[in-house]
Phi, psi and omega in degrees: 000331181087191183273138175246135176242119183245123172276115186275309180187176174289140182299322182283356178272350184252108181277176179301130181060027172256153181239155174224124183266152178210167179242144174220163184262143171235167179302330183270322184186163173295147179230167178247155172218174176211152176247143176225141174262126182218124183052040177080357180251157178259139175228144179227138181220157169291142177278072184205117178295145179278349178282302175228128186291074177238156177295153189254344186289141181294306170230174184313118174067028175243108187243344190270152174296168182303323180278359178061027180258345184219158166278131183235132177285128182291334185282309184240000176081009179303140179251129180240140175294137181292320187279347182226341184081006181288130176281121183246359179203132179082175178291136004253078184314133180093345178274161179245143168299155178280109182284150177237151179288128180224141177205170176256128177229122179051037178084359179255147170276123183237128176253133178248128180239121178260121180254000000 
């Protein structure tokens, strides 16, 4: 499939601990990802729990735990560190979310996916 470059949103539109969801293509089917700004840095992950490959948002584009300190899977409650994607609570403890390359280009948040 090659490399996909997705413009997610304007960088100044994404505040601290806010997320922006996007879709990308894989050979089998379209998939979702999300970008989050945390401690002034951008992180991007596939919207897929490592326990069971299901989307994680509670409602559309809502990924954080109630205290907004972790990414939380809506299905089984697994808690992932925002800055690394490491699961620190619940199944699958010790696994990492699948990180995606994210950067700012010309004021836009751009995710690059190599397939």
